[in-house]
Amino acid sequence: MVDRQKLYEGKAKILYATDNPEVLISYFKDDATAFNAQKRGQITDKGKLNCAIATHLFKVLAAAGIPTHWLETPNEREMRVQAIKIIPLEVVVRNLAAGSLCQQTGLDLGTPLEPPLVEFYYKNDDLGDPLLTRDRIKAMNLADEAQIETLVRLAEQINQVLQDFFQQCQITLVDFKLEFGLNHQNQIILADEISPDTCRLWDQSETSLSDRILDKDRFRKDLGQVAEAYQKVLQRILAQGSLS
Ligand code: TMP
């Protein structure tokens, strides 16, 4: 591999510079973490699977008019993406109650949320990614009112597109996490990745509460067959796909 400048290494990806200051390389690792990196492991070929899944989902979203950072996927583990200034918020959309929502509210697993919840968490590992209010976001100068509105609108649109898409794959999109950034024109665009690492995905053809899980909850809960579940998501997506 050509020597290149590493700009940032996160838990699941590495960002490298390119000759063009407006373009970065996002490299997908096999490393997996959960519970703010208290649990660590490797999932064989996860980087390749997530790169392929996220590539396809970015194409689906772009075709629906959502601005994303994705430019090209030159090889199995790398994406060329627009260089952006990341907004340090995790925007979580929930269609059914699961995970921390159940733990924090007592809502039963799988309770439908109508309308879907759009929540903001502070992307800060030292603070444990706390849930934020709109007022806190403004007080912390993370985003202004108009930007918060744009984030909510984009999150809702993305949810609509992805819910419809996964439905065609016989997969229920339970919840997912998005990250956004500002490009050189100060436009808010979708960044990071969308993959089984960042979504809860339930196989509609499985009735067992554990067998239906096709996402990182398999790793979080030590359910096994993690790579196989991610592979199943990719297969269903590709079987669906008309996008090249
Ligand atoms: P939660 O129920 O643990 O709050 O997670 C909600 C969704 O966000 C779920 O699809 C997993 C995803 N997520 C991430 O992508 N990264 C994270 O750090 C966390 C906590 C959740």
Coordinates of C-alpha atoms and ligand atoms in Angstrom, one line a residue:
M1 CA 0.0 0.0 0.0
V2 CA 1.2 3.5 -0.8
D3 CA 2.2 5.5 2.3
R4 CA -0.5 7.8 3.2
Q5 CA -1.4 10.1 6.0
K6 CA -3.7 8.8 8.6
L7 CA -5.9 11.6 9.8
Y8 CA -8.0 9.8 12.4
E9 CA -8.5 6.3 13.7
G10 CA -11.9 5.4 15.2
K11 CA -13.2 2.2 16.6
A12 CA -14.4 0.7 13.3
K13 CA -12.7 2.9 10.6
I14 CA -9.6 4.8 9.7
L15 CA -9.6 8.1 7.7
Y16 CA -6.7 8.8 5.3
A17 CA -5.9 12.0 3.4
T18 CA -5.6 12.0 -0.4
D19 CA -4.0 14.3 -2.9
N20 CA -7.2 16.2 -3.0
P21 CA -8.0 18.1 0.2
E22 CA -11.7 17.7 -0.5
V23 CA -11.5 13.9 -0.6
L24 CA -10.7 11.4 2.1
I25 CA -10.4 7.6 2.2
S26 CA -12.5 5.8 4.8
Y27 CA -11.0 2.4 5.6
F28 CA -13.4 -0.2 7.2
K29 CA -11.7 -2.4 9.9
D30 CA -12.8 -5.8 11.2
D31 CA -12.6 -4.4 14.8
A32 CA -15.9 -4.4 16.8
T33 CA -16.6 -2.6 20.1
A34 CA -19.6 -2.2 22.2
F35 CA -20.6 -0.5 25.4
N36 CA -18.3 2.4 24.8
A37 CA -15.4 0.1 23.9
Q38 CA -15.6 -1.9 27.2
K39 CA -16.2 -4.9 25.0
R40 CA -13.8 -5.5 22.1
G41 CA -13.5 -8.1 19.4
Q42 CA -13.0 -8.8 15.7
I43 CA -15.6 -10.0 13.3
T44 CA -14.1 -11.8 10.3
D45 CA -14.5 -9.7 7.1
K46 CA -16.8 -7.2 8.9
G47 CA -14.9 -4.3 7.2
K48 CA -15.6 -5.7 3.7
L49 CA -19.2 -6.5 4.5
N50 CA -20.0 -3.1 6.0
C51 CA -18.2 -1.3 3.2
A52 CA -20.4 -3.2 0.7
I53 CA -23.6 -2.7 2.7
A54 CA -22.9 1.0 3.4
T55 CA -22.0 1.6 -0.3
H56 CA -25.2 0.2 -1.4
L57 CA -27.3 2.1 1.1
F58 CA -25.5 5.4 0.3
K59 CA -26.4 4.8 -3.4
V60 CA -30.1 4.1 -2.5
L61 CA -30.1 7.3 -0.4
A62 CA -28.4 9.4 -3.1
A63 CA -30.9 8.2 -5.6
A64 CA -33.6 9.5 -3.3
G65 CA -32.0 12.9 -3.2
I66 CA -30.3 12.7 0.2
P67 CA -26.9 14.4 0.2
T68 CA -24.2 12.0 1.4
H69 CA -20.4 12.1 1.7
W70 CA -20.0 8.9 -0.4
L71 CA -18.1 9.4 -3.7
E72 CA -16.8 6.0 -4.8
T73 CA -15.9 2.5 -3.5
P74 CA -12.6 1.7 -5.2
N75 CA -11.9 -1.5 -3.3
E76 CA -13.5 -3.9 -0.8
R77 CA -12.6 -2.1 2.3
E78 CA -12.4 1.6 1.2
M79 CA -14.6 4.4 0.3
R80 CA -13.7 7.7 -1.2
V81 CA -15.7 10.3 0.7
Q82 CA -16.1 14.1 0.7
A83 CA -14.0 15.8 3.4
I84 CA -16.4 17.3 5.9
K85 CA -16.4 18.8 9.3
I86 CA -18.2 16.3 11.5
I87 CA -21.0 17.5 13.7
P88 CA -20.3 15.7 17.0
L89 CA -23.9 14.4 17.3
E90 CA -25.2 10.8 17.0
V91 CA -28.7 11.1 15.5
V92 CA -30.7 8.0 16.4
V93 CA -34.0 7.2 14.7
R94 CA -36.2 4.6 16.4
N95 CA -39.2 2.8 14.7
L96 CA -39.6 0.2 17.4
A97 CA -38.4 0.3 21.0
A98 CA -35.2 -1.6 21.6
G99 CA -31.8 -1.2 23.3
S100 CA -31.2 1.9 25.5
L101 CA -34.7 3.1 25.0
C102 CA -36.2 0.0 26.7
Q103 CA -33.6 0.2 29.4
Q104 CA -34.2 3.8 30.2
T105 CA -38.0 4.0 29.8
G106 CA -39.3 0.5 30.6
L107 CA -41.0 0.3 27.2
D108 CA -41.4 -3.3 26.0
L109 CA -39.0 -4.5 23.3
G110 CA -40.6 -4.1 19.9
T111 CA -43.2 -1.4 20.9
P112 CA -44.0 0.5 17.7
L113 CA -43.1 4.2 17.9
E114 CA -45.5 6.3 15.9
P115 CA -44.2 8.8 14.8
P116 CA -40.6 7.4 14.9
L117 CA -38.4 9.0 17.6
V118 CA -35.5 11.2 16.4
E119 CA -33.0 11.6 19.2
F120 CA -29.6 13.3 19.6
Y121 CA -26.7 12.0 21.6
Y122 CA -23.4 13.8 22.2
K123 CA -20.6 11.9 20.3
N124 CA -18.1 11.9 23.2
D125 CA -16.7 8.7 24.5
D126 CA -15.3 10.3 27.7
L127 CA -18.9 11.4 28.6
G128 CA -20.4 8.1 27.5
D129 CA -22.4 9.6 24.5
P130 CA -25.2 11.2 26.7
L131 CA -28.7 11.9 25.4
L132 CA -29.0 15.6 24.6
T133 CA -32.0 18.0 24.4
R134 CA -32.3 20.7 21.7
D135 CA -31.6 23.3 24.3
R136 CA -28.4 21.6 25.4
I137 CA -27.3 21.2 21.7
K138 CA -27.7 25.0 21.3
A139 CA -26.1 25.8 24.6
M140 CA -23.1 23.7 23.6
N141 CA -22.9 25.4 20.2
L142 CA -23.0 22.0 18.4
A143 CA -25.8 23.2 16.0
D144 CA -28.2 26.1 15.8
E145 CA -32.0 25.9 15.5
A146 CA -32.1 25.8 11.7
Q147 CA -29.4 23.1 11.6
I148 CA -31.3 21.0 14.2
E149 CA -34.4 21.3 12.0
T150 CA -32.4 20.2 9.0
L151 CA -30.9 17.2 10.9
V152 CA -34.4 16.1 12.0
R153 CA -35.9 16.5 8.5
L154 CA -33.0 14.5 6.9
A155 CA -33.2 11.8 9.6
E156 CA -36.9 11.4 8.9
Q157 CA -36.4 11.3 5.1
I158 CA -33.6 8.7 5.5
N159 CA -35.8 6.6 7.7
Q160 CA -38.5 6.6 5.2
V161 CA -36.2 5.6 2.3
L162 CA -34.4 2.9 4.4
Q163 CA -37.6 1.5 6.0
D164 CA -39.1 1.0 2.5
F165 CA -35.8 -0.5 1.2
F166 CA -35.3 -2.9 4.1
Q167 CA -39.0 -3.9 3.9
Q168 CA -38.3 -5.1 0.3
C169 CA -35.5 -7.2 1.8
Q170 CA -37.9 -8.7 4.4
I171 CA -35.9 -7.0 7.1
T172 CA -37.4 -4.7 9.8
L173 CA -35.4 -1.5 10.4
V174 CA -35.8 -1.2 14.2
D175 CA -33.5 1.7 14.8
F176 CA -30.3 3.2 13.5
K177 CA -27.7 5.9 14.2
L178 CA -26.6 8.6 11.7
E179 CA -23.8 11.1 11.7
F180 CA -23.7 14.3 9.7
G181 CA -21.1 16.9 8.7
L182 CA -20.7 20.2 7.0
N183 CA -19.1 20.3 3.6
H184 CA -17.1 23.1 2.1
Q185 CA -20.3 24.8 1.0
N186 CA -21.5 24.6 4.7
Q187 CA -24.2 22.1 3.5
I188 CA -25.2 19.4 6.0
I189 CA -24.5 16.0 4.5
L190 CA -24.9 12.4 5.7
A191 CA -21.5 11.0 6.7
D192 CA -20.0 7.9 8.5
E193 CA -21.6 4.6 7.6
I194 CA -25.0 2.9 7.7
S195 CA -24.5 -0.9 8.3
P196 CA -25.4 -3.6 10.8
D197 CA -22.9 -1.9 13.2
T198 CA -25.1 1.1 13.3
C199 CA -28.6 -0.3 12.8
R200 CA -30.9 -2.8 14.5
L201 CA -32.2 -5.1 11.8
W202 CA -34.6 -8.0 12.3
D203 CA -35.2 -10.8 9.9
Q204 CA -38.9 -11.0 9.2
S205 CA -38.6 -14.7 8.3
E206 CA -37.4 -15.7 11.8
T207 CA -39.8 -15.7 14.8
S208 CA -37.2 -16.5 17.5
L209 CA -36.2 -13.3 19.3
S210 CA -32.5 -14.1 19.0
D211 CA -32.4 -15.8 15.6
R212 CA -34.0 -12.8 14.0
I213 CA -31.2 -10.4 15.0
L214 CA -29.0 -9.5 11.9
D215 CA -26.9 -6.7 13.5
K216 CA -24.3 -5.8 16.1
D217 CA -26.6 -6.9 18.9
R218 CA -25.3 -10.5 18.0
F219 CA -21.9 -9.3 19.1
R220 CA -23.1 -7.1 22.0
K221 CA -25.1 -10.1 23.5
D222 CA -22.6 -12.9 22.5
L223 CA -25.2 -14.6 20.3
G224 CA -22.6 -15.9 17.8
Q225 CA -22.9 -16.1 14.0
V226 CA -22.2 -12.4 13.7
A227 CA -20.4 -12.3 10.3
E228 CA -23.0 -14.7 9.0
A229 CA -25.8 -12.3 10.0
Y230 CA -24.0 -9.4 8.3
Q231 CA -23.5 -11.6 5.2
K232 CA -27.2 -12.3 5.1
V233 CA -28.0 -8.6 5.2
L234 CA -25.6 -8.0 2.3
Q235 CA -27.1 -10.9 0.3
R236 CA -30.6 -9.6 0.8
I237 CA -29.6 -6.1 -0.2
L238 CA -27.8 -7.3 -3.4
A239 CA -30.7 -9.5 -4.3
Q240 CA -32.8 -6.4 -4.2
G241 CA -30.3 -4.2 -5.9
S242 CA -30.8 -2.7 -9.3
L243 CA -28.3 0.1 -8.6
S244 CA -24.7 -0.4 -9.9
Ligands
TMP1 P1 -29.1 2.3 21.6 O1 -30.4 1.6 21.7 O2 -28.0 1.5 22.3 O3 -29.2 3.7 22.1 O4 -28.8 2.3 20.1 C1 -29.6 2.9 19.1 C2 -29.1 2.6 17.7 O5 -27.9 3.3 17.5 C3 -28.8 1.1 17.4 O6 -29.2 0.9 16.1 C4 -27.3 1.0 17.5 C5 -26.8 2.4 17.1 N1 -25.6 2.8 17.9 C6 -24.5 3.1 17.2 O7 -24.4 3.0 16.0 N2 -23.4 3.5 17.9 C7 -23.4 3.6 19.3 O8 -22.4 4.0 19.9 C8 -24.6 3.3 20.0 C9 -24.7 3.4 21.5 C10 -25.7 2.9 19.2

